XYZ file of N, CA and C in Angstrom:
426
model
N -9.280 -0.611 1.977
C -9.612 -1.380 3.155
C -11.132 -1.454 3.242
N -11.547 -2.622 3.522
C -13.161 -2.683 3.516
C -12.994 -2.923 5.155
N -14.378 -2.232 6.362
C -14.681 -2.489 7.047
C -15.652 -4.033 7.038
N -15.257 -5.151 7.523
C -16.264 -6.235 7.790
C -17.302 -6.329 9.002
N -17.447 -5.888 9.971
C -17.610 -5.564 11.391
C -16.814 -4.759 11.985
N -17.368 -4.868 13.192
C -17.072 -3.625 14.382
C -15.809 -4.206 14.828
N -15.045 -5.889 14.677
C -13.594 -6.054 14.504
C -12.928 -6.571 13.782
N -13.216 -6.402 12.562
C -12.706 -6.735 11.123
C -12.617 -6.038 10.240
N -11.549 -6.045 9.453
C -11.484 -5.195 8.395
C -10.733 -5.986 7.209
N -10.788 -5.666 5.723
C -9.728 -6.680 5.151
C -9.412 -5.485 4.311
N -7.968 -6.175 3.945
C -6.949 -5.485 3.157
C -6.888 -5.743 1.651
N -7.644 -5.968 0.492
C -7.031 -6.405 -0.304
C -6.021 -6.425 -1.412
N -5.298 -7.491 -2.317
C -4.473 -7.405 -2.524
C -4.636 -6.816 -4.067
N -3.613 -5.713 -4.362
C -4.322 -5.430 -5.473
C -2.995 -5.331 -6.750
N -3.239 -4.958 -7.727
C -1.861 -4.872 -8.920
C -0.627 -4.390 -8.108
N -0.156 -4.527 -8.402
C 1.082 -3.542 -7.963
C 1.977 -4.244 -6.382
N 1.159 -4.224 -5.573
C 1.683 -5.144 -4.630
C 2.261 -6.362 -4.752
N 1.607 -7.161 -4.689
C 3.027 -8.577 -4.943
C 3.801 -8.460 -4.206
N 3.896 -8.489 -2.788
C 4.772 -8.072 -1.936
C 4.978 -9.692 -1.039
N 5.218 -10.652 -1.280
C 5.166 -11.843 -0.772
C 5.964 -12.045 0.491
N 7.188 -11.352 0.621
C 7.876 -11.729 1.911
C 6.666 -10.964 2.783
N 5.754 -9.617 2.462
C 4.594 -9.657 3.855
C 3.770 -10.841 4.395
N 3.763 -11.266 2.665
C 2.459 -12.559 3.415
C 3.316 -13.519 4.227
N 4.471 -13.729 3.930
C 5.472 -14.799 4.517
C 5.192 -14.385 5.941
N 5.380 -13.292 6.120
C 5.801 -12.482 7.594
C 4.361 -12.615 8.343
N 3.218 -12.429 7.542
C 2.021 -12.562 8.393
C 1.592 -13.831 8.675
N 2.101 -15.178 7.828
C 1.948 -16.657 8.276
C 3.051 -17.047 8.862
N 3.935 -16.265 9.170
C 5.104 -16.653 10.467
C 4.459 -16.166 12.333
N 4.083 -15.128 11.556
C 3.981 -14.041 13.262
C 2.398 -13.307 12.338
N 1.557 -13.401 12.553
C 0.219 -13.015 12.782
C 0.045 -11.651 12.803
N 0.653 -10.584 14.116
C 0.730 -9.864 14.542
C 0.897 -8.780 13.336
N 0.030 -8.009 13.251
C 0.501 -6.558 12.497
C -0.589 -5.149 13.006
N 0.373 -3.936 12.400
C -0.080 -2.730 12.387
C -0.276 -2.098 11.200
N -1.442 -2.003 11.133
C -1.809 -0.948 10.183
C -2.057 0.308 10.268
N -2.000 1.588 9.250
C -1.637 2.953 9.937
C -2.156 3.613 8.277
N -3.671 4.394 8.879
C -4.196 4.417 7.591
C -4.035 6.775 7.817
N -3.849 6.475 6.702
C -3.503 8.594 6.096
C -4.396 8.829 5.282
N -5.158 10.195 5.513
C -6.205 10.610 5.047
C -5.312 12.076 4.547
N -5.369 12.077 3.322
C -4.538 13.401 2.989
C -5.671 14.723 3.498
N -4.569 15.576 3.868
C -5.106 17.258 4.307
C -5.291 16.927 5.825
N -5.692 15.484 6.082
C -5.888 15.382 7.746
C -4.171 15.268 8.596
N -4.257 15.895 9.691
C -2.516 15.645 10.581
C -2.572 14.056 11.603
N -4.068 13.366 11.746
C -4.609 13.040 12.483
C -4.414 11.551 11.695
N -3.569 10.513 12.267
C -3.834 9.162 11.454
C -4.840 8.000 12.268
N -5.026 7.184 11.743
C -5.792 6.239 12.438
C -4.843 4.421 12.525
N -4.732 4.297 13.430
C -4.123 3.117 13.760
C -5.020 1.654 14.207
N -4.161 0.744 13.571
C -5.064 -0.629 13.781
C -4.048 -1.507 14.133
N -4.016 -2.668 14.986
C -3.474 -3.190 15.466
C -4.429 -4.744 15.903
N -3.776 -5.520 15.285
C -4.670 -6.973 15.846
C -4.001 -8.031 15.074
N -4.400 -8.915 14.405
C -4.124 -10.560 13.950
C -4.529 -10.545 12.351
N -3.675 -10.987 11.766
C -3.969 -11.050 10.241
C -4.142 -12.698 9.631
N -4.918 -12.805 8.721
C -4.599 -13.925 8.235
C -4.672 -13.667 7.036
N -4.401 -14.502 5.824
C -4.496 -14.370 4.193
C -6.196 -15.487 3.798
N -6.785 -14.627 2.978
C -7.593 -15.298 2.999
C -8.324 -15.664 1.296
N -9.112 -16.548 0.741
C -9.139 -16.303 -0.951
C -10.431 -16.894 -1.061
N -11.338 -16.259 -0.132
C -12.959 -15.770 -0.021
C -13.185 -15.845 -0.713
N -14.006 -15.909 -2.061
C -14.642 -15.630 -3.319
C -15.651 -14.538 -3.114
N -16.580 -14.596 -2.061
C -17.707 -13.853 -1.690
C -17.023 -12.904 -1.091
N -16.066 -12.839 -0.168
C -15.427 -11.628 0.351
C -14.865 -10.744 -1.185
N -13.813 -11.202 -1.993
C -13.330 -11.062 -2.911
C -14.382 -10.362 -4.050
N -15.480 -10.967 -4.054
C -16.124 -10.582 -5.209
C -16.803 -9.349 -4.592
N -16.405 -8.509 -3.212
C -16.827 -7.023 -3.200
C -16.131 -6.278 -3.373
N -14.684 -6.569 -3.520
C -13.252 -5.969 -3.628
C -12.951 -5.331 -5.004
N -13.667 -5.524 -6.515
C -13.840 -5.450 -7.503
C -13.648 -3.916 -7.721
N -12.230 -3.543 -8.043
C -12.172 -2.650 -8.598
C -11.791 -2.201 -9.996
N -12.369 -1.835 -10.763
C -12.089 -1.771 -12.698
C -12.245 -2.744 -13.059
N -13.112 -3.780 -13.247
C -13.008 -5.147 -13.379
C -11.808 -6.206 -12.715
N -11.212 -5.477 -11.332
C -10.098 -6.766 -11.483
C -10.603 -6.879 -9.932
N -10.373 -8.088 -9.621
C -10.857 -8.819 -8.443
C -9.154 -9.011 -7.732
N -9.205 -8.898 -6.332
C -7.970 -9.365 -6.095
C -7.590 -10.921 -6.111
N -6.584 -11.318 -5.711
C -6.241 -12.589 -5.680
C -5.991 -12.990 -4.012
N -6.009 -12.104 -2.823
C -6.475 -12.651 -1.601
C -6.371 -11.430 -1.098
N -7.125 -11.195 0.015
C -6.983 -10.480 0.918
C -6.441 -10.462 2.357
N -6.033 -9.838 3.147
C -5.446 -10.106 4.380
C -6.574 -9.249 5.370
N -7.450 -9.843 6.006
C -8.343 -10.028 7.004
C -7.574 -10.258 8.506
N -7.589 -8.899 8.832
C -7.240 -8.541 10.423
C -8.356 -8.118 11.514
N -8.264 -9.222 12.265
C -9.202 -9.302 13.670
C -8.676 -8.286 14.371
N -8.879 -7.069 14.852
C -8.926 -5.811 15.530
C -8.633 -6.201 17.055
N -7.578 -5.651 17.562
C -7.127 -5.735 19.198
C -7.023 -4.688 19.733
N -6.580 -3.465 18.479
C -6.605 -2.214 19.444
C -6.337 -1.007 18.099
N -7.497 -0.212 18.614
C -7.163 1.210 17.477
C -7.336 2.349 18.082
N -6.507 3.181 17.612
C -6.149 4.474 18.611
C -5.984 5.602 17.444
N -5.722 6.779 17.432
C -5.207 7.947 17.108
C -4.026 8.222 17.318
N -2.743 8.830 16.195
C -2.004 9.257 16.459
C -2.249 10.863 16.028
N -1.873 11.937 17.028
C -2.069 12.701 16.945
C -1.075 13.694 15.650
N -1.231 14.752 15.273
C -0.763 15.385 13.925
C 0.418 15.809 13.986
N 1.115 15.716 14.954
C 2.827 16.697 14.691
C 3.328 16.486 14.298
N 3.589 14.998 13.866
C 4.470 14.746 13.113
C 4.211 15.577 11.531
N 3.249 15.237 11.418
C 2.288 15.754 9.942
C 2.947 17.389 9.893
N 2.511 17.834 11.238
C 2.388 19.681 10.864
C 3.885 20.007 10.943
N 4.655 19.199 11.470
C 6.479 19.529 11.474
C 7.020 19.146 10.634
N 6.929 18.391 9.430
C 7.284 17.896 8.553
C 6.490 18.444 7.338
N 5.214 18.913 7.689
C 5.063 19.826 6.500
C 4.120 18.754 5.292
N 3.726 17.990 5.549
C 3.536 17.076 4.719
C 2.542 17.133 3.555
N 1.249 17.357 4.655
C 0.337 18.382 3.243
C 0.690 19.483 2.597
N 1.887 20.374 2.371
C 2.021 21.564 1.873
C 2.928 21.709 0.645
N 2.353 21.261 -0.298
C 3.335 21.212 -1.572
C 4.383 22.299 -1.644
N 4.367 23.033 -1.169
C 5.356 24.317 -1.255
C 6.968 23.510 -0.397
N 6.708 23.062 -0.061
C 7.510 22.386 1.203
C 7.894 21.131 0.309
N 7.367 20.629 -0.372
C 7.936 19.348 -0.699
C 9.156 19.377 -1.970
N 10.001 18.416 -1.717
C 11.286 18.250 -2.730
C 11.195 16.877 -3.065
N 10.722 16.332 -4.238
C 11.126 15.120 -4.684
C 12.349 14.590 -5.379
N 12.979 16.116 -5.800
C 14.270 15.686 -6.586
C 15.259 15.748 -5.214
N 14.762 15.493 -3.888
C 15.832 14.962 -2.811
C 16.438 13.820 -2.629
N 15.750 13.016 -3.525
C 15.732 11.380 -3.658
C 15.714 10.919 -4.587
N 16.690 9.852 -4.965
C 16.724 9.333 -6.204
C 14.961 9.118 -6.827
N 15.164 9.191 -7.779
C 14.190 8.974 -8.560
C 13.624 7.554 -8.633
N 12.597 7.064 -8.524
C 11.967 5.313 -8.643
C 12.638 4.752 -10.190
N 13.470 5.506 -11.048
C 13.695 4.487 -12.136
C 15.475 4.119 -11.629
N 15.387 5.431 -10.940
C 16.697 5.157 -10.205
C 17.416 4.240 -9.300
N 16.443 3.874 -8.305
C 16.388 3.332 -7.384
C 16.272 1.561 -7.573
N 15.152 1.760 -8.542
C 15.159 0.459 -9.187
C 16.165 0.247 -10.144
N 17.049 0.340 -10.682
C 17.693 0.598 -11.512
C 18.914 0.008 -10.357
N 19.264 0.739 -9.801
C 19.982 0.325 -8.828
C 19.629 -0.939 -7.409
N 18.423 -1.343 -7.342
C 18.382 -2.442 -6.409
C 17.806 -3.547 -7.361
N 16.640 -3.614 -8.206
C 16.160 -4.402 -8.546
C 16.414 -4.778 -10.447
N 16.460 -4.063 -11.172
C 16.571 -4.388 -12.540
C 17.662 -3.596 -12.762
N 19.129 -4.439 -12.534
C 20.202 -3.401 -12.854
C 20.555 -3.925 -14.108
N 20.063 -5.025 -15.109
C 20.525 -5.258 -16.490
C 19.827 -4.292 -17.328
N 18.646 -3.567 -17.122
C 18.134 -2.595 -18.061
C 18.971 -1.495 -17.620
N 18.850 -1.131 -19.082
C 19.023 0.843 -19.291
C 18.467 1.746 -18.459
N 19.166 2.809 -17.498
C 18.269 3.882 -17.049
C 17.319 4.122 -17.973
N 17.527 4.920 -19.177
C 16.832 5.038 -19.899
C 15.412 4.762 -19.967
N 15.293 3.285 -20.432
C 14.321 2.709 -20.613
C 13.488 2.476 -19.208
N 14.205 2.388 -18.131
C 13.449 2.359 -16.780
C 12.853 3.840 -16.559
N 13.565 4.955 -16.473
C 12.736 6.270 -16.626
C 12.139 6.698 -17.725
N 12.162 5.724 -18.832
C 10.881 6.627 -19.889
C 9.681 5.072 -18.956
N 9.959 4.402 -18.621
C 8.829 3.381 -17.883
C 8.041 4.155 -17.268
N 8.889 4.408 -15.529
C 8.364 5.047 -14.514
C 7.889 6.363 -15.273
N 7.761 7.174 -16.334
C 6.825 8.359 -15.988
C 6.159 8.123 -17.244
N 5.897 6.914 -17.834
C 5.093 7.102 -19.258
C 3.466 6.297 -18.659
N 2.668 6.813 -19.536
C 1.111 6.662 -19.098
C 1.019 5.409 -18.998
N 1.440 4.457 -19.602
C 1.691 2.864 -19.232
C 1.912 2.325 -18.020
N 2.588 2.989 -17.220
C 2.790 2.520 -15.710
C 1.810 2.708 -14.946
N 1.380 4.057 -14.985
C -0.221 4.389 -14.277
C -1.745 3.568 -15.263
N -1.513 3.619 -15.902
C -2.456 2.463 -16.956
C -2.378 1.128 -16.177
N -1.206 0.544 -15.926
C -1.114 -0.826 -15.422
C -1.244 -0.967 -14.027
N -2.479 -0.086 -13.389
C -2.445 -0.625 -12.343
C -3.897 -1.141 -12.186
N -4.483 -1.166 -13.153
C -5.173 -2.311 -13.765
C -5.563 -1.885 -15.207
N -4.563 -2.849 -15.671
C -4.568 -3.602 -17.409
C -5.917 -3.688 -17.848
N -6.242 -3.225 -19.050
C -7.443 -4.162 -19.893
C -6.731 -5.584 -19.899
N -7.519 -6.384 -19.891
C -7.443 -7.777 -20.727
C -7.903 -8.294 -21.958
């Protein structure tokens, strides 16, 4: 998230996202919340205001991360930001690896496997999800 002013901020869009029914949803209804986590902190920070999609070049060309530029950003005019306070964080345990179980939940080759690419092989979807290629591609050489 880049701060633009004291009521702007933009979001940009980066590998991996491609999430298009959001942008659909933010040129239907405007309106969104954003809800940013600072790991080790219990303390989140909340944003709340008006979004639009935007494909700035000059905005864009500060967004440059590893050589890859996004392809738009979503630029939200600020209406209201507040604090949510940590309990949820400290009752749930969230920073405390001792506490955490990931094998509680299907696994992401799983999951996908089951909602989105059910013609591939588990297999080949879990040697995907944990081979250095997936974390590599979240920005590609070209």
């Amino acid at each position: 998230m880049r701060v633009l002013d004291d009521r702007t901020v933009a979001v940009p869009e980066r590998a991996g996202n491609r999430r298009a029914d959001g942008y659909r949803n933010i040129l239907a209804n405007p309106h969104v919340g954003l809800i940013s986590l600072l790991p080790g902190r219990t303390d989140t920070l909340r944003i709340n205001g008006r979004a639009r999609l935007v494909t700035d070049a000059e905005l864009l060309d500060t967004m440059v991360v590893k050589g890859h530029r996004p392809v738009l950003a979503v630029v939200v005019e600020i209406e209201q930001v507040f604090h949510h306070c940590g309990k949820a964080f400290l009752r749930s345990q969230l920073w405390e690896p001792e506490s955490w179980a990931p094998d509680a939940v299907p696994s992401r080759a799983r999951i996908a496997h089951a909602l989105e690419r059910k013609d591939e092989p588990l297999e080949e979807l879990e040697r995907y999800y944990s081979s250095d290629a997936y974390a590599a591609g979240l920005y590609p050489t070209r």
